[in-house]
Coordinates of C-alpha atoms in Angstrom, one line a residue:
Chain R
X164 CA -11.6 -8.9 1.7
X165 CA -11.6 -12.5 1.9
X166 CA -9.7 -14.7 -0.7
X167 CA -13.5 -16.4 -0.9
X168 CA -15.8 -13.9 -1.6
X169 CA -13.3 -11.7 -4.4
X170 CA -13.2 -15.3 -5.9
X171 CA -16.7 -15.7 -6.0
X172 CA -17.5 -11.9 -7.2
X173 CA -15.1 -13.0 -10.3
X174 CA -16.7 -16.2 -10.5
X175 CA -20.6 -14.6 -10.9
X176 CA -19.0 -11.9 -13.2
X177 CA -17.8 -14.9 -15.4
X178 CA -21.2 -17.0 -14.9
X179 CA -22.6 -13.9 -16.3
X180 CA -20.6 -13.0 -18.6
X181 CA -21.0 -16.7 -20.4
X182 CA -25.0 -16.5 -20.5
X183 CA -25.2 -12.7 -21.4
X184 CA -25.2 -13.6 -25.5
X185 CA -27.7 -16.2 -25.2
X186 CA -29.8 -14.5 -22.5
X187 CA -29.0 -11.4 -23.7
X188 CA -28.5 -9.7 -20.7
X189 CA -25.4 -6.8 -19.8
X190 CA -22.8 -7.4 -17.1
X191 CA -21.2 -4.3 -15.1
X192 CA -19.4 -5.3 -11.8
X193 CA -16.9 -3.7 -9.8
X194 CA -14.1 -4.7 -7.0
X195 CA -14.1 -2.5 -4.3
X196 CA -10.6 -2.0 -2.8
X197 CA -8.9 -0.6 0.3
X198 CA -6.1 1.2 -1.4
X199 CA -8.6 3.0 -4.4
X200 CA -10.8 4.3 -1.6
X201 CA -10.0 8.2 -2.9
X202 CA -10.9 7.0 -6.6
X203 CA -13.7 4.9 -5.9
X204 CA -16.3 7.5 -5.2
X205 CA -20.2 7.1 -6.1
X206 CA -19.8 9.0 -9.2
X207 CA -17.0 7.1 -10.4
X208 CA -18.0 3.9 -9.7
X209 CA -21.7 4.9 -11.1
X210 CA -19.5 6.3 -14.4
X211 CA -17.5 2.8 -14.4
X212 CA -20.9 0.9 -14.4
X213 CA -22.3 2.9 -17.3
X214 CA -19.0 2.5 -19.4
X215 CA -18.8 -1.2 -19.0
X216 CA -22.9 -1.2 -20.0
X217 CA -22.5 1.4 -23.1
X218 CA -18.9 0.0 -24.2
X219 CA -21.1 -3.4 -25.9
X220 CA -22.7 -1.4 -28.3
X221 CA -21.9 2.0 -29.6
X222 CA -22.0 5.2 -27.8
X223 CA -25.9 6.7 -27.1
X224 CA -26.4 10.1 -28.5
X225 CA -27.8 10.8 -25.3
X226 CA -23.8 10.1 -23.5
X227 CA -22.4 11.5 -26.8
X228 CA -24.4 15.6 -26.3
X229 CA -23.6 15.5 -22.7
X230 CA -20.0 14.9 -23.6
X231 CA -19.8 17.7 -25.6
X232 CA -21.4 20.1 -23.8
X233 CA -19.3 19.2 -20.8
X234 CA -16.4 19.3 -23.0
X235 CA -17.1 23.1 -24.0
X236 CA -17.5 24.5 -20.5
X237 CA -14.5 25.2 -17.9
X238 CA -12.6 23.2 -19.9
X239 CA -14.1 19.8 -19.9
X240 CA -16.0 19.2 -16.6
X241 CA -16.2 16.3 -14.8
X242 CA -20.2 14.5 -14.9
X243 CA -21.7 14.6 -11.5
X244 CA -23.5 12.2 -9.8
X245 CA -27.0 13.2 -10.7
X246 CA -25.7 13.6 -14.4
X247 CA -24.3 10.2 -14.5
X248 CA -27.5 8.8 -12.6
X249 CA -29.6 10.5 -15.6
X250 CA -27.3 8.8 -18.5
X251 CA -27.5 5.4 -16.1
X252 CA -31.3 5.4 -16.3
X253 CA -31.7 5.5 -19.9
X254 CA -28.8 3.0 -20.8
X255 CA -30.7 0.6 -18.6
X256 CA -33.7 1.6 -19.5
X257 CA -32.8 0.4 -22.9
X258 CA -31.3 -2.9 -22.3
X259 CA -33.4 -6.2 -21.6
X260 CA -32.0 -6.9 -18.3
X261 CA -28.7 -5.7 -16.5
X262 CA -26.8 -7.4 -14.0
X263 CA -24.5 -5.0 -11.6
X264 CA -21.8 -6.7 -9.4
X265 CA -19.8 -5.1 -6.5
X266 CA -17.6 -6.8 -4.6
X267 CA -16.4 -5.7 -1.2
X268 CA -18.5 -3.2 -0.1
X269 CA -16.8 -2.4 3.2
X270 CA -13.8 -1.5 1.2
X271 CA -15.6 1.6 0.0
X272 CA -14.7 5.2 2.1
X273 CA -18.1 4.9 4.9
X274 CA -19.2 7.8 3.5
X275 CA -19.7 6.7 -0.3
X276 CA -21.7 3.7 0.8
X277 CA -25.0 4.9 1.8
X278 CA -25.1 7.0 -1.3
X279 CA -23.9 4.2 -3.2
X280 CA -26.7 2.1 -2.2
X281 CA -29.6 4.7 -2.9
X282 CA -28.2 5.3 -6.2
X283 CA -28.5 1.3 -6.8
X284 CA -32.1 1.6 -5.2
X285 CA -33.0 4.0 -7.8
X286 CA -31.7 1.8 -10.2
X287 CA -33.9 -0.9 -9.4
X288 CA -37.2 1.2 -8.8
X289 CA -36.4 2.7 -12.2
X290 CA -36.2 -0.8 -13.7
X291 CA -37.0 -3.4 -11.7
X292 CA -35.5 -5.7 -14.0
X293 CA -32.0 -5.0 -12.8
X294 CA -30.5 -7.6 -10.6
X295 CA -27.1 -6.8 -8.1
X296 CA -25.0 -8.8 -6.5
X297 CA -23.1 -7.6 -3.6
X298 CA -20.4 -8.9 -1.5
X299 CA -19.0 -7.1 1.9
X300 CA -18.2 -7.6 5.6
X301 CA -21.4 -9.0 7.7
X302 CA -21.1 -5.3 9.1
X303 CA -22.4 -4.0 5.9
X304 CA -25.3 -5.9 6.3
X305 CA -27.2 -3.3 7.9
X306 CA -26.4 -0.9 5.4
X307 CA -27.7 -3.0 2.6
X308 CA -31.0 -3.7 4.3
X309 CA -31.9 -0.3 5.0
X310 CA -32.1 0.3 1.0
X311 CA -33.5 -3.2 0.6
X312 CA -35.0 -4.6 3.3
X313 CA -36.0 -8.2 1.2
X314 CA -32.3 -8.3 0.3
X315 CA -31.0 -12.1 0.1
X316 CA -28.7 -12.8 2.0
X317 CA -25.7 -15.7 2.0
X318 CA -23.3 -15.8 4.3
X319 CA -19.9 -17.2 3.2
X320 CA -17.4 -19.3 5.2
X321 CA -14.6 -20.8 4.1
X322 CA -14.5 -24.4 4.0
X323 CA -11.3 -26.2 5.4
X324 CA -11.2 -28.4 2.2
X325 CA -10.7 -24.7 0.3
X326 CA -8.3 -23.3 2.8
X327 CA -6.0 -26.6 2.2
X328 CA -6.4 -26.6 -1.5
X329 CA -5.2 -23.2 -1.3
X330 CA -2.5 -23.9 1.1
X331 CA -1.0 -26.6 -0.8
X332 CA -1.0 -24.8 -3.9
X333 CA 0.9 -22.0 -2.7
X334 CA 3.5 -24.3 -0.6
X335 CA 4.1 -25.9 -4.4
X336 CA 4.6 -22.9 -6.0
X337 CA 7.3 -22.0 -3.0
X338 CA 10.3 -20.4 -4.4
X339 CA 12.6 -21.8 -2.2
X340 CA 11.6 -25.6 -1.7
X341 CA 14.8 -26.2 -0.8
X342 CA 14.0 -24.5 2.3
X343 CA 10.9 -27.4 3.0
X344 CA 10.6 -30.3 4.8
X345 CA 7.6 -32.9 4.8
X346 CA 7.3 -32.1 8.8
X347 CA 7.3 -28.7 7.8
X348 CA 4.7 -28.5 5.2
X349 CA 2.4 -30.7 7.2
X350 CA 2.8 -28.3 10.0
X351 CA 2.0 -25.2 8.1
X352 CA -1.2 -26.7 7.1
X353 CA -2.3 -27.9 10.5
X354 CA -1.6 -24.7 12.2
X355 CA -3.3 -22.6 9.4
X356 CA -6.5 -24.8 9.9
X357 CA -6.6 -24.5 13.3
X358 CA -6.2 -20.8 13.4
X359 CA -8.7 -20.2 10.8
X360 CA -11.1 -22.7 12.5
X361 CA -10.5 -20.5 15.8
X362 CA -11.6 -17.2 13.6
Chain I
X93 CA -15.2 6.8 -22.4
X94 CA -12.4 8.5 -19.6
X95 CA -14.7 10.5 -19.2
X96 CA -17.2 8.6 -17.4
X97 CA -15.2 7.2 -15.1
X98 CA -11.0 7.2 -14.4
X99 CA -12.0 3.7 -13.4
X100 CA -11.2 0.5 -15.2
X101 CA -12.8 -2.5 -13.9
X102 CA -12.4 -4.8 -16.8
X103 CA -9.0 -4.3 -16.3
X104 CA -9.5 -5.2 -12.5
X105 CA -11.7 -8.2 -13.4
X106 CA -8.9 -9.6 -15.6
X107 CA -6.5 -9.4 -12.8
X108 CA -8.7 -10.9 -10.6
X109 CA -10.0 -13.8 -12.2
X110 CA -6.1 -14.9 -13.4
X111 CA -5.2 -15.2 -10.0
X112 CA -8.8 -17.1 -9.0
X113 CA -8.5 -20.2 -7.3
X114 CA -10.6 -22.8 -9.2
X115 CA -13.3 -24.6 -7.3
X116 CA -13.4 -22.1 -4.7
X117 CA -16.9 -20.6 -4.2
X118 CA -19.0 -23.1 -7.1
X119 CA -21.3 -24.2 -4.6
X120 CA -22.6 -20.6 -4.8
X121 CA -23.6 -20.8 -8.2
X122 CA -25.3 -23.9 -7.8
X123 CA -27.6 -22.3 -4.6
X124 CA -31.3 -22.1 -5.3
X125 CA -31.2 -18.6 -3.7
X126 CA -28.6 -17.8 -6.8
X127 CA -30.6 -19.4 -9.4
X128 CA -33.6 -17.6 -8.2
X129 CA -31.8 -14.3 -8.2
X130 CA -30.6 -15.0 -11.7
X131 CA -33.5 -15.3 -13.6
X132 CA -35.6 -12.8 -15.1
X133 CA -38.6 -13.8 -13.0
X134 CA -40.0 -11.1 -10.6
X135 CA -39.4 -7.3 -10.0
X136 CA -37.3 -4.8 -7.8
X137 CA -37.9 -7.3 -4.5
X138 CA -35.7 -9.9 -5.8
X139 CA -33.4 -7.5 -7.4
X140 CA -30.2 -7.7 -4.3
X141 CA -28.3 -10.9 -3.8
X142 CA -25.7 -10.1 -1.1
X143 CA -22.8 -12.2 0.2
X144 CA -21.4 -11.6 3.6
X145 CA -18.1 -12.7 4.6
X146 CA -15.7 -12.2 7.6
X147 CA -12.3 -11.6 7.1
X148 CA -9.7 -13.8 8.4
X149 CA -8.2 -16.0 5.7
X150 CA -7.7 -13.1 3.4
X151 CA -5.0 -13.0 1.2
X152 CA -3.1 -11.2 2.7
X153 CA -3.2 -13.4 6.0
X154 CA -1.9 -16.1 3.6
X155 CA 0.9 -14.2 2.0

């Protein structure tokens, strides 16, 4: 995923995170990645969501039976998706207003992202409240409108200005700048640019 | 709380927001389609803010 948009998930998580005492809202958010794709399932994401929300205040009674119960049979089993979904509702239900971020999309297996989004869907038709922020390939883009169809939708580029910031900062944190030159440095910025301005 | 989910975002979060590149992306927050988004006004229509991005200056490209 591009070095913009996980930067920009992280900083809405943290623009959030500042308001949520004195708007009292609840952040959960989520970066989707390439190498977790067995882990990051519906169900687990859905269950990391509900932690993050129930993990401000104490445990609901609700969460705290269902727990048990689960606990008792075959050895502690697993909540399913539709189990989860159930305990999700209510949590919501009972908060002022909950913000869900999930960065990178794409980087979810194919399969888990339909189902993803219809669980979100139900989310918002449960409480209409809830706001999501998403970030993923423009390929996604499909996907996302077919659950929401007045999604809003911002396309991200990078600037050049942010590619050189970024590329300076790395060449000065070199670990060999023995190993630079002036030439050399100006060079690796000029041809990044232009690659990236050829993307 | 394992329970729920083997997942650990926060965790994930931390790592991600140490490495974050400071001024990238601000001009996002200051969007009128993000301010919209993030107020309290209006119902399940305004609920989905989504950013789309191409790869290509990943970090990995940079590395």
């Amino acid at each position: 995923m591009p070095l913009t948009a996980r930067n920009i998930s992280s900083l809405v998580i943290d623009s959030l995170c500042d308001r949520a005492e004195e708007d009292n809202i609840a952040v959960a958010g989520l970066y989707c990645d390439f190498l977790s794709q067995q882990e990051q399932t519906t169900t687990n994401i859905m269950g990391a969501i509900l932690k993050q929300l129930v993990s401000r205040g104490g445990i609901p009674d609700h969460l705290r039976e269902a727990f048990q119960k689960g606990k008792k049979e075959f050895g502690g089993r697993a909540p399913r998706l539709a189990d989860l979904m159930g305990m999700l509702k209510i949590v919501i239900a009972s908060l002022p207003q909950v913000f869900i971020c999930l960065d990178a999309l794409d980087e979810c297996l194919p399969k888990c992202v339909p189902e993803l989004l219809e669980s979100l869907r139900d989310i918002t038709r449960e409480s209409p409240r809830t706001r999501i922020f998403l970030t993923g390939r423009p390929h996604v883009r499909e996907d996302v409108q077919r659950y929401f169809s007045k999604a809003v939708v911002i396309p991200i580029s990078p600037n050049p200005d942010d590619i050189r910031n970024y590329v300076e900062m790395r060449l000065d944190r070199d670990t060999e700048p023995e190993a630079m030159s002036t030439d050399l440095r100006v060079d690796i910025v000029r041809v990044i640019l232009e690659k990236i301005s050829n993307v | 709380m394992r329970w729920l989910s083997p997942l650990e975002p926060n965790n994930r979060h931390q790592g991600v927001r140490t490495e974050r590149f400071d001024g990238v992306g601000n001009w996002l927050l200051e969007t009128t389609e993000f301010r919209v988004w993030g107020c309290s006004e209006g119902g399940a229509d305004k609920a989905i803010l989504f950013c789309s991005g191409n790869p290509g200056v990943g970090k990995t490209y940079l590395r």
